[in-house]
C-alpha positions as a LaTeX table, in Angstrom:
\begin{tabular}{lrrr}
\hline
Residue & $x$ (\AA) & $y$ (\AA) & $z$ (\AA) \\
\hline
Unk1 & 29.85 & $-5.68$ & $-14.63$ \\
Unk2 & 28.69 & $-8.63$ & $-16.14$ \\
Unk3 & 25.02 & $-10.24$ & $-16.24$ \\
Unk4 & 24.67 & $-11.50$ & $-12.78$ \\
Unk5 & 21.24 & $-12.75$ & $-13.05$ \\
Unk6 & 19.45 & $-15.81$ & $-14.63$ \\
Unk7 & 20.26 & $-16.42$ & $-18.30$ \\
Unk8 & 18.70 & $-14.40$ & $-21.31$ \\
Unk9 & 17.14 & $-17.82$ & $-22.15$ \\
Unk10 & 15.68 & $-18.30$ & $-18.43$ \\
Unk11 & 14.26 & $-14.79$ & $-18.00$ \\
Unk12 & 12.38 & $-15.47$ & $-20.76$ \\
Unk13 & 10.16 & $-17.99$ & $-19.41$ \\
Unk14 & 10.74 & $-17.18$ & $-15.54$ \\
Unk15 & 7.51 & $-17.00$ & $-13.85$ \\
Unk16 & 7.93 & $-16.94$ & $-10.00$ \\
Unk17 & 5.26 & $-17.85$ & $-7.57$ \\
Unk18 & 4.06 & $-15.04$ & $-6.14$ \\
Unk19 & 3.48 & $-14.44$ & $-2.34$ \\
Unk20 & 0.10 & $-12.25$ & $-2.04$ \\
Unk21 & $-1.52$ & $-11.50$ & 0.91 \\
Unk22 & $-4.61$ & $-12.53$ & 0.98 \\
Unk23 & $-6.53$ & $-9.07$ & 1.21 \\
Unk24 & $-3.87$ & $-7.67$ & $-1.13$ \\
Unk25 & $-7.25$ & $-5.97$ & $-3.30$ \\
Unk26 & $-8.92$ & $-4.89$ & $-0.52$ \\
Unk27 & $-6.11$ & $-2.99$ & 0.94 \\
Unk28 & $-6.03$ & $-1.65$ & $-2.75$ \\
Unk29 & $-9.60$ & $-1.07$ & $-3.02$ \\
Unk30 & $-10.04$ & 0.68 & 0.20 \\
Unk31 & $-7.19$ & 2.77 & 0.07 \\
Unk32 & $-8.26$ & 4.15 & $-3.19$ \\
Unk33 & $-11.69$ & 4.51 & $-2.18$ \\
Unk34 & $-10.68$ & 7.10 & 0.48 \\
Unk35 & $-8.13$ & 8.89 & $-1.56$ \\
Unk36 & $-11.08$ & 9.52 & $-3.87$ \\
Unk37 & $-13.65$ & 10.94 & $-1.41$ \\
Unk38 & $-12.19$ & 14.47 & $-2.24$ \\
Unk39 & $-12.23$ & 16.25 & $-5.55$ \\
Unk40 & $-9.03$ & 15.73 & $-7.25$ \\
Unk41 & $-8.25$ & 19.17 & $-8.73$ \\
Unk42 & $-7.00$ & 21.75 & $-6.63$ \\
Unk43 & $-5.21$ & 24.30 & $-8.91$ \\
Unk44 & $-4.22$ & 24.93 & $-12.56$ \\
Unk45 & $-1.58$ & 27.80 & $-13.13$ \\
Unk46 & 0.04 & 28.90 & $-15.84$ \\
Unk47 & 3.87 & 28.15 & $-16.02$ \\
Unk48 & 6.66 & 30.12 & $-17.36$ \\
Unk49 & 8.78 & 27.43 & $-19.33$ \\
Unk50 & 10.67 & 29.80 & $-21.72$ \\
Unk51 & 9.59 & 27.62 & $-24.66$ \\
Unk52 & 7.60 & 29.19 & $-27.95$ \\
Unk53 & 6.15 & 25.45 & $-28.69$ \\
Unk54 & 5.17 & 24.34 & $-25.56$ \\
Unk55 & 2.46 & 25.46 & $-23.02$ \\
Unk56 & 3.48 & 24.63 & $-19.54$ \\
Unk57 & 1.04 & 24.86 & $-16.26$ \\
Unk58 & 2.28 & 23.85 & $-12.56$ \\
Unk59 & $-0.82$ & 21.89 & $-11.19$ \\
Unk60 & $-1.98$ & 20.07 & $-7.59$ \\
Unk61 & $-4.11$ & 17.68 & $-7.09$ \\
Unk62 & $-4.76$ & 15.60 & $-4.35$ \\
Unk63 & $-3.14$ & 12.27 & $-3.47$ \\
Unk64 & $-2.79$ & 9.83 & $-0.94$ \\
Unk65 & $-5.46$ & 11.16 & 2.32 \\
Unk66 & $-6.06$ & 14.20 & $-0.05$ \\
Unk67 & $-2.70$ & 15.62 & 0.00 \\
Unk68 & $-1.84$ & 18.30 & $-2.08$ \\
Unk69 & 0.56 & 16.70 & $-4.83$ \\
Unk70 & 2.89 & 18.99 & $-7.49$ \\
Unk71 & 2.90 & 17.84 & $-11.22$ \\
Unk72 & 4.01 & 20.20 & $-14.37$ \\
Unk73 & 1.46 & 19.64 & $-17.17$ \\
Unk74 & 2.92 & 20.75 & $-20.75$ \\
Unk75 & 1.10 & 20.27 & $-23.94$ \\
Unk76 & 1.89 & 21.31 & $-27.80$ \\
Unk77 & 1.43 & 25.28 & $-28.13$ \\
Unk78 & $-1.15$ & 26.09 & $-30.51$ \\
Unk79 & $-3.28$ & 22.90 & $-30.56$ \\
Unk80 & $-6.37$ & 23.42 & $-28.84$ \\
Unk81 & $-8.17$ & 19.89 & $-29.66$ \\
Unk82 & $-8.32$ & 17.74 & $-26.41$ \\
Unk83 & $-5.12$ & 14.99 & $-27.04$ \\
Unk84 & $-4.02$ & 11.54 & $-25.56$ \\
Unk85 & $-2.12$ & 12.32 & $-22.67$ \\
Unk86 & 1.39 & 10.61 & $-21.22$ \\
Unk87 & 1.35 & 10.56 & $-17.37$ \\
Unk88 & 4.89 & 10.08 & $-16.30$ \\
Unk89 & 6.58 & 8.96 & $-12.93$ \\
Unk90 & 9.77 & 10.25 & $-12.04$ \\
Unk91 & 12.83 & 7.49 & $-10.62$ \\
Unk92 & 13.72 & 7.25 & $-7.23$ \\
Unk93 & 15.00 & 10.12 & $-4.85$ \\
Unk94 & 14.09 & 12.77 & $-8.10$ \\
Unk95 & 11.44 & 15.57 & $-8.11$ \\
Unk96 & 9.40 & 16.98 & $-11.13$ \\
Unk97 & 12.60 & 19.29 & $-11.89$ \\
Unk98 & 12.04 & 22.50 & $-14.04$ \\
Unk99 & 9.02 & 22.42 & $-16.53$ \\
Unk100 & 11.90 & 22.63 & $-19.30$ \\
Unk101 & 13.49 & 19.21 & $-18.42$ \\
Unk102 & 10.94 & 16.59 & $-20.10$ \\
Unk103 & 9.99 & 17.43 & $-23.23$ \\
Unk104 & 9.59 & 14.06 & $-25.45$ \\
Unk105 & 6.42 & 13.31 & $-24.73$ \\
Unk106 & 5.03 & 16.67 & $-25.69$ \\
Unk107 & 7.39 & 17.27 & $-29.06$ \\
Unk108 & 5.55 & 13.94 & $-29.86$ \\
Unk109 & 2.03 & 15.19 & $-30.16$ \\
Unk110 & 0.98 & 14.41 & $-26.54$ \\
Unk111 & $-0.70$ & 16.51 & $-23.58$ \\
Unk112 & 2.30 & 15.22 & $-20.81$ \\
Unk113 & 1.10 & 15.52 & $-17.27$ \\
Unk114 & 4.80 & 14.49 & $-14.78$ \\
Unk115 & 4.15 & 13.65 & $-11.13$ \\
Unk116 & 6.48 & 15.38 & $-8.43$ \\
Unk117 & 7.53 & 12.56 & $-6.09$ \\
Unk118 & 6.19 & 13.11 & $-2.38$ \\
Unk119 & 8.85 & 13.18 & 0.13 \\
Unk120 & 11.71 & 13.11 & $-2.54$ \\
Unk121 & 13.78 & 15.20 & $-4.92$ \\
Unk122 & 17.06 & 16.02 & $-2.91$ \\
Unk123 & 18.95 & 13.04 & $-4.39$ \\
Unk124 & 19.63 & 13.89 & $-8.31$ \\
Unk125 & 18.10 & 16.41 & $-10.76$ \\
Unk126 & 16.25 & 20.19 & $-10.23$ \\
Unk127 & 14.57 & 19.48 & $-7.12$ \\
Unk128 & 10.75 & 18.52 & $-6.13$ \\
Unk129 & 7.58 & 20.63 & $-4.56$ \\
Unk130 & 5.67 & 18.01 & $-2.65$ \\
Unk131 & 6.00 & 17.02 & 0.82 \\
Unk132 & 5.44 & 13.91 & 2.37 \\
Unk133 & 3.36 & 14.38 & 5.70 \\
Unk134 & 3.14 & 10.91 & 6.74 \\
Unk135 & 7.19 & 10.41 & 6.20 \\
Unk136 & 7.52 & 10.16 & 10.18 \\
Unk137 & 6.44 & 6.86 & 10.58 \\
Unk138 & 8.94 & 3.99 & 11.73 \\
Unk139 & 11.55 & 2.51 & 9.48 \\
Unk140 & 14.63 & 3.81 & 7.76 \\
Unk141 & 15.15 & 7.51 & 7.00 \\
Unk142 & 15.17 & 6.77 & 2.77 \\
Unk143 & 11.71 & 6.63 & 1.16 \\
Unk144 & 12.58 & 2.91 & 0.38 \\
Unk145 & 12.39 & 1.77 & 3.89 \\
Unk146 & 10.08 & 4.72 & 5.43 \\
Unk147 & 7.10 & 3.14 & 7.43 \\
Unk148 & 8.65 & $-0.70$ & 6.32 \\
Unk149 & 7.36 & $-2.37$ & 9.59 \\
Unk150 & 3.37 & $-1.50$ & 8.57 \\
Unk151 & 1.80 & $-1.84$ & 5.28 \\
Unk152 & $-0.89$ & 1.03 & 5.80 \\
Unk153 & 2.25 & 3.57 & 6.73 \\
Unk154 & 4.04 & 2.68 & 4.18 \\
Unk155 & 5.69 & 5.49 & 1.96 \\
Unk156 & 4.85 & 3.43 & $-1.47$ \\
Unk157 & 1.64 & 3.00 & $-0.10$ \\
Unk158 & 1.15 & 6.91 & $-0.17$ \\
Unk159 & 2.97 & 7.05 & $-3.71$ \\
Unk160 & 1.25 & 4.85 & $-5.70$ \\
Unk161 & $-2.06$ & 6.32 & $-4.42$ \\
Unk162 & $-0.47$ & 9.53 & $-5.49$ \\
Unk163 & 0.42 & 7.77 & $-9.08$ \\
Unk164 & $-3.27$ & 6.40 & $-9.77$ \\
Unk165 & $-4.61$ & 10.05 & $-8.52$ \\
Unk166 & $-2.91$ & 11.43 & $-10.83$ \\
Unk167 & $-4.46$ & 9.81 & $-13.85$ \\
Unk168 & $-7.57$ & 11.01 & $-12.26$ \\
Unk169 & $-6.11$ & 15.00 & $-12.60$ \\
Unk170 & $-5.07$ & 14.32 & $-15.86$ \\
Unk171 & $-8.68$ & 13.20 & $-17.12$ \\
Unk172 & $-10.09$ & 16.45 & $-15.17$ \\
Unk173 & $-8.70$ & 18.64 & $-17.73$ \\
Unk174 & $-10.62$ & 20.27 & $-20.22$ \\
Unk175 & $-8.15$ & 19.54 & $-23.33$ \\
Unk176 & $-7.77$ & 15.68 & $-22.84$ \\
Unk177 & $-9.26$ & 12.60 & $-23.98$ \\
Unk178 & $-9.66$ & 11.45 & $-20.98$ \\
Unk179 & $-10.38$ & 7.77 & $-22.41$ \\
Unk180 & $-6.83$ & 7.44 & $-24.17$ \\
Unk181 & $-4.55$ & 8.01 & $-21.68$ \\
Unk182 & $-1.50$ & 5.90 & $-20.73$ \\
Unk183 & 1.22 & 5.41 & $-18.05$ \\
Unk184 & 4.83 & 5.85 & $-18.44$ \\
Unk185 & 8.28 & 5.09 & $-16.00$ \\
Unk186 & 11.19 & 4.63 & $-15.72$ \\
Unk187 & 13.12 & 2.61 & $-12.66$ \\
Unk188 & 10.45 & 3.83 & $-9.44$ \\
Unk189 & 8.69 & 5.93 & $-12.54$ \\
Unk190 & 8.10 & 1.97 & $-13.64$ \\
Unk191 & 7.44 & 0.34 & $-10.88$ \\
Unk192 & 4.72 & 3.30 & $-10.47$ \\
Unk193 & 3.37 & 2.90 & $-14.02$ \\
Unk194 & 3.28 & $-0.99$ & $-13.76$ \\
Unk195 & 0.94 & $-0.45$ & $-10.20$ \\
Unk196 & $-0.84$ & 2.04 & $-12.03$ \\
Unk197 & $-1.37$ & $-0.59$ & $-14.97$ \\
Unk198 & $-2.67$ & $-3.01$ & $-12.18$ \\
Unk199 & $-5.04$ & $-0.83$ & $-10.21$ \\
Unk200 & $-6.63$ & 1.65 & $-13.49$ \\
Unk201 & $-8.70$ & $-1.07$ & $-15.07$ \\
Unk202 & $-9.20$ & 1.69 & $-18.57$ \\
Unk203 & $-5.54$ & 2.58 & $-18.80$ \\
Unk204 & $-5.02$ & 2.95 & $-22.20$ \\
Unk205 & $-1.54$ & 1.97 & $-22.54$ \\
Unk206 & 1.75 & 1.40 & $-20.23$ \\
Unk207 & 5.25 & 1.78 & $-20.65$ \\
Unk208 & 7.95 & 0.01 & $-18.16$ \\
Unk209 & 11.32 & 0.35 & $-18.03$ \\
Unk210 & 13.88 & $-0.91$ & $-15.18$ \\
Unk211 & 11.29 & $-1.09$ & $-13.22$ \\
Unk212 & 11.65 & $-1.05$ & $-9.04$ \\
Unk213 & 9.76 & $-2.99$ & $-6.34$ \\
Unk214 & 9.15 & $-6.10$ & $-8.80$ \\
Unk215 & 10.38 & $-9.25$ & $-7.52$ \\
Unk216 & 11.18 & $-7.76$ & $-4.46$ \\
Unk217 & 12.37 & $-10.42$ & $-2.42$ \\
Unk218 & 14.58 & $-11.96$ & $-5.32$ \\
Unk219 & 16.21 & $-8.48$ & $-5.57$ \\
Unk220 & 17.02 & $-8.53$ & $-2.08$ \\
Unk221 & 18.58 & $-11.40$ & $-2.44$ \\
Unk222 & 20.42 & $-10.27$ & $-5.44$ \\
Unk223 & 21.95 & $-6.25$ & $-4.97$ \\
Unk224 & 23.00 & $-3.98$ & $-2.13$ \\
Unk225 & 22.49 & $-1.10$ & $-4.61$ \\
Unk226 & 20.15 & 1.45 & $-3.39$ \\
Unk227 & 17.30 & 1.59 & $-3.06$ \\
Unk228 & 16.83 & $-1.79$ & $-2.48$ \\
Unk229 & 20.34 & $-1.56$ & $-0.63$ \\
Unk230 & 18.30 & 0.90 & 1.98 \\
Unk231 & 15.48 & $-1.73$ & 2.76 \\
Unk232 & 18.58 & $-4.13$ & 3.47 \\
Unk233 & 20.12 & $-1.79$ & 5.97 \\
Unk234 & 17.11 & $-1.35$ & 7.41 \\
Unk235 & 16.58 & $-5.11$ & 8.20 \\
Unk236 & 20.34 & $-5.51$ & 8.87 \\
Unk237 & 19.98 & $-3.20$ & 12.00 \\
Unk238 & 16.74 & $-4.48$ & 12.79 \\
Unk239 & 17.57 & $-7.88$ & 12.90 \\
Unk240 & 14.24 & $-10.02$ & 13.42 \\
Unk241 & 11.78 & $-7.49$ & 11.32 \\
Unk242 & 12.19 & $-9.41$ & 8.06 \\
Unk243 & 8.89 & $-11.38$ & 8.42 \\
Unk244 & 7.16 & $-7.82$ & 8.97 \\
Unk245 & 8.70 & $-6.00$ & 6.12 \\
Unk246 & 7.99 & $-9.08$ & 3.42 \\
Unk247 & 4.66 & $-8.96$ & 4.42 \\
Unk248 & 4.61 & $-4.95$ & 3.57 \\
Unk249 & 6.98 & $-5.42$ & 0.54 \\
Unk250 & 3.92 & $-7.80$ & $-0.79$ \\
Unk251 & 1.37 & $-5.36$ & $-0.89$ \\
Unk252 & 3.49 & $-3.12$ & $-3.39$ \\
Unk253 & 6.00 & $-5.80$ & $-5.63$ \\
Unk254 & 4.96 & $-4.63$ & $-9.01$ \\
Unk255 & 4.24 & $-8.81$ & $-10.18$ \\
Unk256 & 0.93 & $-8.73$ & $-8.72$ \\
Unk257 & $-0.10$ & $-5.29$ & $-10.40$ \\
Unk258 & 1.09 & $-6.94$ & $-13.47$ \\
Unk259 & $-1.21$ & $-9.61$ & $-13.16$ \\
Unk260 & $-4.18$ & $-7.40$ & $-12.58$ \\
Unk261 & $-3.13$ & $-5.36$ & $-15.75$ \\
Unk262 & $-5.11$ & $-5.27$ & $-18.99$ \\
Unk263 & $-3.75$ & $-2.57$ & $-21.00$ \\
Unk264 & $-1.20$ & $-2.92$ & $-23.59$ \\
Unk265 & 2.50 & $-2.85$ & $-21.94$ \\
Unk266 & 5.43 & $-2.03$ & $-23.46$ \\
Unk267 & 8.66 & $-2.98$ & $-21.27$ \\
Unk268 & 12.46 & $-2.99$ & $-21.25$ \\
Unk269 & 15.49 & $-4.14$ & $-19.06$ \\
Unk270 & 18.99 & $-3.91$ & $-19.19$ \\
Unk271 & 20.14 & $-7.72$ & $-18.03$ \\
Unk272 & 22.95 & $-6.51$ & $-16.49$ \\
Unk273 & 21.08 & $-4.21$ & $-14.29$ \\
Unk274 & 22.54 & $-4.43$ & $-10.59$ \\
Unk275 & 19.76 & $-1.81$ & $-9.33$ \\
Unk276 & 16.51 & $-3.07$ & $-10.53$ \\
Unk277 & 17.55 & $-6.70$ & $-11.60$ \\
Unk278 & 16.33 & $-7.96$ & $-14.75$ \\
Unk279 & 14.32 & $-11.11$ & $-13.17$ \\
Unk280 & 12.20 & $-8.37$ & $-11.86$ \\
Unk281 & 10.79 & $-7.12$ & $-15.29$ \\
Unk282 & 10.53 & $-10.24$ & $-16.71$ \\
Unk283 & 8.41 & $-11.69$ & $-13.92$ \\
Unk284 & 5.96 & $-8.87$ & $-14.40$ \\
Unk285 & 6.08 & $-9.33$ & $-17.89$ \\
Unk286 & 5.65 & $-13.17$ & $-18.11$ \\
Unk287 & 2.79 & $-12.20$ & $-15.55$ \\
Unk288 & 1.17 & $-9.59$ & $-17.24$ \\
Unk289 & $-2.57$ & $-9.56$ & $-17.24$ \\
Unk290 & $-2.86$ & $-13.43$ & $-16.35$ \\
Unk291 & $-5.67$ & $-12.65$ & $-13.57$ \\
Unk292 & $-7.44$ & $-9.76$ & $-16.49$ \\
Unk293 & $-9.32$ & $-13.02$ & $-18.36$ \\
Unk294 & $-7.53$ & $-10.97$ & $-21.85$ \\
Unk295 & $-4.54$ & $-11.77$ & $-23.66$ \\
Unk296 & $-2.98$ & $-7.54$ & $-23.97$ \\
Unk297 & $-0.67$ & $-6.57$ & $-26.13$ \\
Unk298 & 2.74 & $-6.92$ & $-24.91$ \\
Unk299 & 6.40 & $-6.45$ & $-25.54$ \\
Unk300 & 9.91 & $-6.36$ & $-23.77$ \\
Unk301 & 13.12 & $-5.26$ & $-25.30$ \\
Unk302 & 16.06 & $-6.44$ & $-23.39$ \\
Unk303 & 19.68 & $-5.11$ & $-23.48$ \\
Unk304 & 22.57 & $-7.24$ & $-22.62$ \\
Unk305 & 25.39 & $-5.21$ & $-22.51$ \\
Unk306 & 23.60 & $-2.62$ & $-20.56$ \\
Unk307 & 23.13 & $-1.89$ & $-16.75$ \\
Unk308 & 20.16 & 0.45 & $-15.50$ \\
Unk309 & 20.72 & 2.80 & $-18.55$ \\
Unk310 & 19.12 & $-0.24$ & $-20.12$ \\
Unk311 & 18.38 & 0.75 & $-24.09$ \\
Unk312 & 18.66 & 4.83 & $-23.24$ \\
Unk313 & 17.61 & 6.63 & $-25.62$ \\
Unk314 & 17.31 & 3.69 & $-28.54$ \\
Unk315 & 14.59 & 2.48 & $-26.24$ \\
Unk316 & 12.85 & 6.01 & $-25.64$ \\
Unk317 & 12.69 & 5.80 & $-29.90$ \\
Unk318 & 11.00 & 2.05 & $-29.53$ \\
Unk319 & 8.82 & 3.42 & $-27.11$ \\
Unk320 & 7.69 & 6.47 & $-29.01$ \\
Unk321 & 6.90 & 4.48 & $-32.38$ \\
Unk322 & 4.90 & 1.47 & $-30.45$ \\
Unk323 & 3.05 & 4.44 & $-28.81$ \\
Unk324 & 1.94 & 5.92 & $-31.93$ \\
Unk325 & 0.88 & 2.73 & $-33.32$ \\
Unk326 & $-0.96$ & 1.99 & $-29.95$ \\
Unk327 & $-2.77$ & 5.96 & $-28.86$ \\
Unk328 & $-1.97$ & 7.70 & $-32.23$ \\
Unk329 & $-2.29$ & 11.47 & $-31.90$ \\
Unk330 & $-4.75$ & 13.04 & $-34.59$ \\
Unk331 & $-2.85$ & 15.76 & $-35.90$ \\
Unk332 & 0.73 & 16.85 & $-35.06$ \\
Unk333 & 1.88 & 20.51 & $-33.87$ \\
Unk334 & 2.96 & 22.78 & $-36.40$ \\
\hline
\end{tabular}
């Protein structure tokens, strides 16, 4: 596939308008406010992960309306110092998986707390634990398009109130500093992190990669692959609802967390990326923290000659040394 969207040299200084309603941190505010009216904690077990160097323990907390949300917490066996942690989001239709499955975060020197994805998990991967009560509301039967016609039933409504909770559990363990935590993603895992970035005003760090739901209506425009390709089915059979479902899409596109984001972001795109187009990052990027009154720390690394793999696993080693040089852990394992 070749790059389909604007020039290397055009993404690099493309800076879309950006259509937000006009209560767009109120609805942000308020939601929040309610999720946190309960205690976020619920239970922290231990975890069977068949590993000798890493201490695994399958937690809830409570999310969105105080929903009881799944995440495996690992940290470094043998290190009993509170540490940085790494919250991580999962990508679209995947669970939390096995506590075996994620392990670079930890092996780096980090406590690693990874989100289970409400209402998802039966696409790819080992599966998820959390349901997703609300998930009967109107709109298409994929979490993309579930409750597209209202804002407050929307499922990303419920999932990024999930996301920001769960930096909350994270900082209610015992054996964290709680002040040097950051947000990490991948695809929806970015466009998580990124709202995360936007809404957590003492995030210590963020990582982005691929991310989904930024420049939403560009993307629309631009790929039928899912799950953007879902929201357009949706609004192909339900021709007329477009006006209704921009006006929930702007409450969640990831440009206008970026602009609300202080902490330092680290972000990377494939720019030939037909599922989250690379427009998308760069708009959040060239965006980033504009509304904070800062200048943060920032990078992207793009790749041309890759799709939604973007850099793979060179990336995951850029990403591990700009996080040590930005939340250095103390003293390592072993």
């Amino acid at each position: 596939m070749p790059a389909f969207d604007l020039p290397a040299a055009e993404l690099e200084h493309y800076r879309p308008d950006v259509q937000e309603p006009p209560d767009f941190d109120e609805f942000w505010r308020d939601t929040l406010k309610e999720a946190a009216q309960t205690e976020v904690l619920v239970s922290v077990r231990p975890a069977e992960n068949g590993l000798r160097l890493t201490r695994t323990w399958d937690i809830t907390f409570r999310g969105f309306a105080g929903d009881p949300v799944r995440a495996w917490y690992s940290r470094p066996a043998g290190v009993p110092e509170p540490l940085p942690a790494v919250v991580e989001y999962a990508g679209y239709g995947r669970g939390r998986g096995l506590p075996h499955e994620r392990l670079t975060w930890v092996n780096a020197g980090y406590a690693h707390l990874l989100m289970d994805n409400r209402g998802q998990g039966d696409q790819y991967g080992s599966g998820g634990a959390t349901p997703d009560p609300h998930a009967s509301a109107p709109g298409g039967p994929g979490p993309a398009a579930r409750g597209l016609p209202d804002p407050r039933a929307y499922h990303y409504r419920r999932l990024i109130t999930d996301a920001v909770r769960a930096v909350a559990a994270v900082r209610a363990l015992p054996d964290v500093d709680g002040g040097r935590v950051a947000a990490v993603g991948n695809s929806q895992g970015g466009g998580l992190a990124l709202a995360v970035a936007g809404l957590v005003p003492d995030l210590a760090a963020v990582l982005v990669t691929a991310p989904f739901l930024c420049g939403i209506r560009r993307a629309l425009d631009l790929t039928d692959a899912s799950p953007y390709g879902e929201i357009g089915a949706y609004l192909s059979v339900h021709r007329g609802a477009e006006e209704a479902a921009y006006r929930t899409l702007s409450y969640v596109d990831g440009v206008s967390f970026a602009r609300r984001a202080a902490a330092p972001a680290h972000f990377g795109t494939g720019l030939r990326d037909t599922v989250c187009p690379p427009s998308g990052a760069y708009a959040a990027f060239n965006r980033y923290g504009e509304l904070t009154g800062v200048d943060p720390r920032k990078e992207i690394h793009a790749y041309p000659y890759n799709g939604h793999e973007g850099g793979d696993a060179v990336h995951v080693r850029r990403q591990l040394d700009w996080l040590a040089g930005v939340l250095p852990v103390s003293r390592w394992p072993g």
